[in-house]
Amino acid sequence: MMSVQEEVEKSLSIFKNFYDFIRIVDPIKKQVIYPEYENKEEINVCYKFWDKGKNCNNCICFRSLIKDDTFLKIESKDGKVYMITSCIFNKDNKKYVLELIKDLSDTRYLIDEDKKLRLELLIEKINDELS
């Protein structure tokens, strides 16, 4: 029997060219279980990637779990803008969330360099209002 990681790697290999990051998250523990990190002793909470010390205000991982549906949001980090898609799936009677993360920053026709800061503030405001 294949592990969750092996199954996802096999099933989603075609998407590796479309997304910058593919993660599997345990939505209850908020723990990233794929990709596995070198330091297995370190707790790899999902919001650590976003340099947050707590859950995201607009946590689509948890929303996917509760609503059993797919969600999309925009986040910013270090001057970059990301699109995140989350969807729930079951494996061995346990629910996991698949997160597909795409860096939109290099999409020049989408984001003008002069407007990046205003866009980041707008994203933060929208995510705060949706929480």
Rosetta silent file (secondary structure, phi, psi, omega in degrees, C-alpha in Angstrom):
SEQUENCE: MMSVQEEVEKSLSIFKNFYDFIRIVDPIKKQVIYPEYENKEEINVCYKFWDKGKNCNNCICFRSLIKDDTFLKIESKDGKVYMITSCIFNKDNKKYVLELIKDLSDTRYLIDEDKKLRLELLIEKINDELS
SCORE:     score description
SCORE:     0.000 S_00000001
   1 L     0.000  134.247 -178.323    0.000    0.000    0.000 S_00000001
   2 L   -79.236  146.203  175.514    1.353    3.426   -0.957 S_00000001
   3 L   -73.845  167.775  177.784    1.843    6.132    1.648 S_00000001
   4 H   -57.692  -45.031 -178.865    0.004    9.443    1.344 S_00000001
   5 H   -61.412  -46.106 -179.059    3.199   11.093    0.132 S_00000001
   6 H   -63.653  -41.680 -179.170    3.889    8.436   -2.506 S_00000001
   7 H   -64.608  -43.538  179.682    0.324    8.518   -3.771 S_00000001
   8 H   -67.054  -43.357  178.330    0.301   12.298   -4.085 S_00000001
   9 H   -57.110  -44.103 -179.346    3.720   12.381   -5.776 S_00000001
  10 H   -67.619  -45.963 -175.918    2.536    9.857   -8.339 S_00000001
  11 H   -70.263  -33.204 -172.137   -0.860   11.482   -8.902 S_00000001
  12 H  -106.930   10.907 -177.505    0.330   15.074   -9.076 S_00000001
  13 H   -57.597  -31.166  179.484    3.605   14.787  -10.937 S_00000001
  14 H   -65.785  -28.056 -176.814    2.011   16.475  -13.948 S_00000001
  15 H   -82.479   -9.842 -176.580    1.265   19.598  -11.858 S_00000001
  16 H   -59.681  -27.190  177.871    4.862   20.178  -10.759 S_00000001
  17 H   -82.552  -14.787 -178.622    5.425   22.403  -13.789 S_00000001
  18 L   -94.710  -28.683 -175.744    2.308   24.472  -13.040 S_00000001
  19 L  -119.804  151.568  179.835    2.829   25.146   -9.329 S_00000001
  20 L   -84.972  -31.103  179.263    5.834   26.297   -7.338 S_00000001
  21 E  -139.503  138.168  172.558    4.929   24.359   -4.193 S_00000001
  22 E  -125.674  123.336 -177.343    2.724   21.342   -3.579 S_00000001
  23 E  -130.028  149.905  168.871    1.994   20.522    0.054 S_00000001
  24 E  -111.996  129.368 -176.808   -0.115   18.052    2.000 S_00000001
  25 E  -121.841  135.870  167.954   -1.381   19.427    5.286 S_00000001
  26 E   -80.292  109.087 -172.158   -3.007   17.697    8.228 S_00000001
  27 L   -69.968  -20.487  178.245   -5.775   20.294    8.734 S_00000001
  28 L   -79.198  -47.975 -179.039   -6.381   19.390   12.379 S_00000001
  29 L   -83.369  -11.213 -175.416   -2.742   19.564   13.500 S_00000001
  30 L    59.545   32.613 -173.919   -1.922   22.330   10.973 S_00000001
  31 E  -109.883  132.754  175.431    1.133   20.254   10.147 S_00000001
  32 E   -77.910  121.277  179.210    2.780   19.905    6.739 S_00000001
  33 E  -106.345  -12.748  173.083    3.301   16.201    6.120 S_00000001
  34 E  -145.479  133.093   -0.505    4.521   16.552    2.541 S_00000001
  35 L   -73.289  152.944  176.407    7.095   17.435    1.549 S_00000001
  36 L   -73.542  143.360 -178.939    8.961   15.886    4.437 S_00000001
  37 L   -99.451  155.733 -178.576   11.597   18.139    5.911 S_00000001
  38 L   -61.253  -42.393 -179.843   15.153   17.166    6.775 S_00000001
  39 L   -89.581   89.695 -176.230   14.716   18.115   10.428 S_00000001
  40 L   -71.395  -16.064  177.995   11.901   15.765   11.404 S_00000001
  41 L   -74.019  -27.019 -178.032   12.101   16.903   15.040 S_00000001
  42 L   -75.524  135.501  176.698   10.962   20.381   14.052 S_00000001
  43 L   -78.501  123.062 -176.251    7.211   20.901   13.972 S_00000001
  44 L  -102.647   76.190  179.215    6.343   22.040   10.478 S_00000001
  45 E   -71.252  147.159 -172.547    3.145   23.994   10.954 S_00000001
  46 H   -63.729  -32.505 -177.006    1.555   25.126    7.714 S_00000001
  47 H   -79.390   -6.720  178.425    1.570   28.834    8.558 S_00000001
  48 H   -62.747  -36.756  178.356    5.344   28.833    9.143 S_00000001
  49 H   -55.600  -35.031 -176.974    5.907   29.197    5.383 S_00000001
  50 H   -88.607    8.134 -179.559    4.068   32.538    5.547 S_00000001
  51 L    57.134   40.690  177.564    6.247   33.724    8.470 S_00000001
  52 L  -109.579  144.085  178.099    3.234   33.889   10.738 S_00000001
  53 L   -90.476    6.699 -178.446    3.353   32.991   14.397 S_00000001
  54 L  -154.069  175.231  178.351   -0.265   31.848   14.307 S_00000001
  55 L   -56.314  148.200  175.164   -2.931   30.457   12.001 S_00000001
  56 L   -62.965  143.447  178.631   -3.676   32.493    8.895 S_00000001
  57 L   -60.244  -39.002 -179.825   -6.652   34.815    9.346 S_00000001
  58 L  -111.827   68.380 -174.028   -8.241   33.387    6.207 S_00000001
  59 L   -75.272  102.406 -179.523   -7.209   29.740    6.637 S_00000001
  60 H   -79.234  -18.026  175.134   -8.447   27.947    3.540 S_00000001
  61 H   -62.077  -49.763 -179.641   -6.941   24.681    4.742 S_00000001
  62 H   -70.006  -36.398  178.035   -9.400   24.572    7.632 S_00000001
  63 H   -63.574  -37.995  176.960  -12.228   25.894    5.453 S_00000001
  64 H   -61.908  -39.767  178.346  -11.625   23.030    3.014 S_00000001
  65 H   -64.584  -49.776 -175.888  -11.927   20.592    5.901 S_00000001
  66 H   -66.913  -45.077 -175.138  -15.122   22.137    7.311 S_00000001
  67 H   -91.354   -8.309 -177.628  -16.912   22.733    3.991 S_00000001
  68 L    51.896   51.359 -175.217  -15.489   19.681    2.184 S_00000001
  69 L  -147.892  173.925  178.281  -14.782   21.909   -0.793 S_00000001
  70 L   -96.335  138.856  179.814  -11.986   23.608   -2.727 S_00000001
  71 E  -130.642  157.264 -179.407  -10.924   27.147   -1.828 S_00000001
  72 E  -133.965  141.787  173.506   -8.630   29.741   -3.349 S_00000001
  73 E  -150.469  167.286  176.934   -6.877   32.751   -1.822 S_00000001
  74 E  -115.239  134.609  177.596   -4.096   35.223   -2.495 S_00000001
  75 E  -131.231  159.692  174.582   -1.268   35.785    0.038 S_00000001
  76 E  -127.194  149.309  179.415    1.851   37.904    0.060 S_00000001
  77 E  -158.549  129.468  175.556    5.267   37.225    1.559 S_00000001
  78 L    51.071   41.814  177.938    8.605   38.996    1.149 S_00000001
  79 L    77.723    5.766  178.453    7.342   41.165   -1.700 S_00000001
  80 E  -111.250  153.088  179.619    5.927   38.214   -3.622 S_00000001
  81 E  -116.049  131.112 -176.861    2.284   37.421   -4.324 S_00000001
  82 E  -122.315  144.765  169.706    1.029   33.838   -4.217 S_00000001
  83 E  -104.971  128.831 -179.225   -2.176   32.111   -5.272 S_00000001
  84 E  -119.065  129.513  173.552   -3.079   29.165   -3.034 S_00000001
  85 E  -114.386  131.381  178.025   -5.617   26.491   -3.907 S_00000001
  86 E  -125.263  138.387  176.478   -6.661   24.030   -1.216 S_00000001
  87 E  -143.630  147.536 -175.577   -8.762   20.916   -1.602 S_00000001
  88 E   -90.815  145.982  172.105   -9.642   18.115    0.763 S_00000001
  89 E  -147.632  158.690 -179.306   -9.017   14.433    0.096 S_00000001
  90 E  -109.377  140.178  174.716   -9.328   11.198    2.049 S_00000001
  91 E  -146.828  122.516  179.438   -6.661    8.565    2.510 S_00000001
  92 L    53.850   46.212  178.109   -7.007    5.614    4.888 S_00000001
  93 L    61.475   26.643  176.628  -10.095    7.151    6.545 S_00000001
  94 E  -130.963  142.865 -179.484   -8.261   10.379    7.338 S_00000001
  95 E   -94.059  135.936  176.729   -8.776   13.806    5.787 S_00000001
  96 E  -129.595  161.009  175.518   -5.870   15.769    4.351 S_00000001
  97 E  -116.694  131.586  174.269   -5.648   19.039    2.474 S_00000001
  98 E   -95.262  124.247  176.747   -3.710   19.411   -0.735 S_00000001
  99 E  -111.245  125.680  176.709   -2.272   22.913   -1.157 S_00000001
 100 E  -111.617  119.182 -172.459   -1.161   24.055   -4.593 S_00000001
 101 E  -119.076  127.335 -179.256    0.864   27.273   -4.399 S_00000001
 102 E  -123.050  126.889  175.120    1.775   29.452   -7.381 S_00000001
 103 E   -79.169  116.106 -179.373    4.059   32.497   -7.241 S_00000001
 104 L   -93.794   -2.283 -172.773    2.344   35.194   -9.313 S_00000001
 105 L   -61.011  -34.475 -178.158    5.086   37.788   -8.810 S_00000001
 106 L   -86.117    1.559  177.261    6.842   37.109  -12.104 S_00000001
 107 L   -82.271   84.358 -169.549    3.624   37.407  -14.042 S_00000001
 108 L   -56.255  -35.089 -178.934    4.530   40.876  -15.270 S_00000001
 109 L   -75.365  -12.803  177.970    1.198   41.633  -16.869 S_00000001
 110 L   -89.805  -40.215 -170.267   -0.565   40.908  -13.563 S_00000001
 111 L  -129.243  114.442  174.954    1.525   42.906  -11.113 S_00000001
 112 L   -80.824  134.628 -176.398    3.191   46.250  -11.781 S_00000001
 113 H   -54.704  -38.642 -178.700    6.262   46.749   -9.569 S_00000001
 114 H   -67.990  -23.171 -175.863    5.045   50.183   -8.403 S_00000001
 115 H   -99.882    1.927 -174.190    1.741   48.737   -7.209 S_00000001
 116 H   -60.162  -44.936 -178.819    3.147   45.733   -5.357 S_00000001
 117 H   -64.033  -43.346  178.372    3.006   47.308   -1.865 S_00000001
 118 H   -63.874  -37.435  178.215   -0.573   48.484   -2.350 S_00000001
 119 H   -64.721  -42.758  178.331   -1.512   45.033   -3.591 S_00000001
 120 H   -60.758  -42.357  178.433    0.067   43.397   -0.519 S_00000001
 121 H   -65.515  -39.090  177.787   -1.913   45.717    1.776 S_00000001
 122 H   -64.595  -43.170  177.963   -5.104   44.969   -0.150 S_00000001
 123 H   -60.306  -45.561  179.415   -4.505   41.213    0.127 S_00000001
 124 H   -60.573  -43.523 -179.944   -3.937   41.535    3.870 S_00000001
 125 H   -63.770  -45.037  179.671   -7.148   43.564    4.278 S_00000001
 126 H   -61.981  -46.016 -179.853   -9.229   41.092    2.261 S_00000001
 127 H   -63.461  -37.143  176.839   -7.882   38.108    4.203 S_00000001
 128 H   -64.236  -41.001 -178.833   -8.597   39.881    7.514 S_00000001
 129 H   -71.069  -27.254 -179.884  -12.175   40.605    6.453 S_00000001
 130 H   -83.420  -11.321 -176.514  -12.762   37.000    5.361 S_00000001
 131 L   -77.699    0.000    0.000  -11.588   35.527    8.656 S_00000001
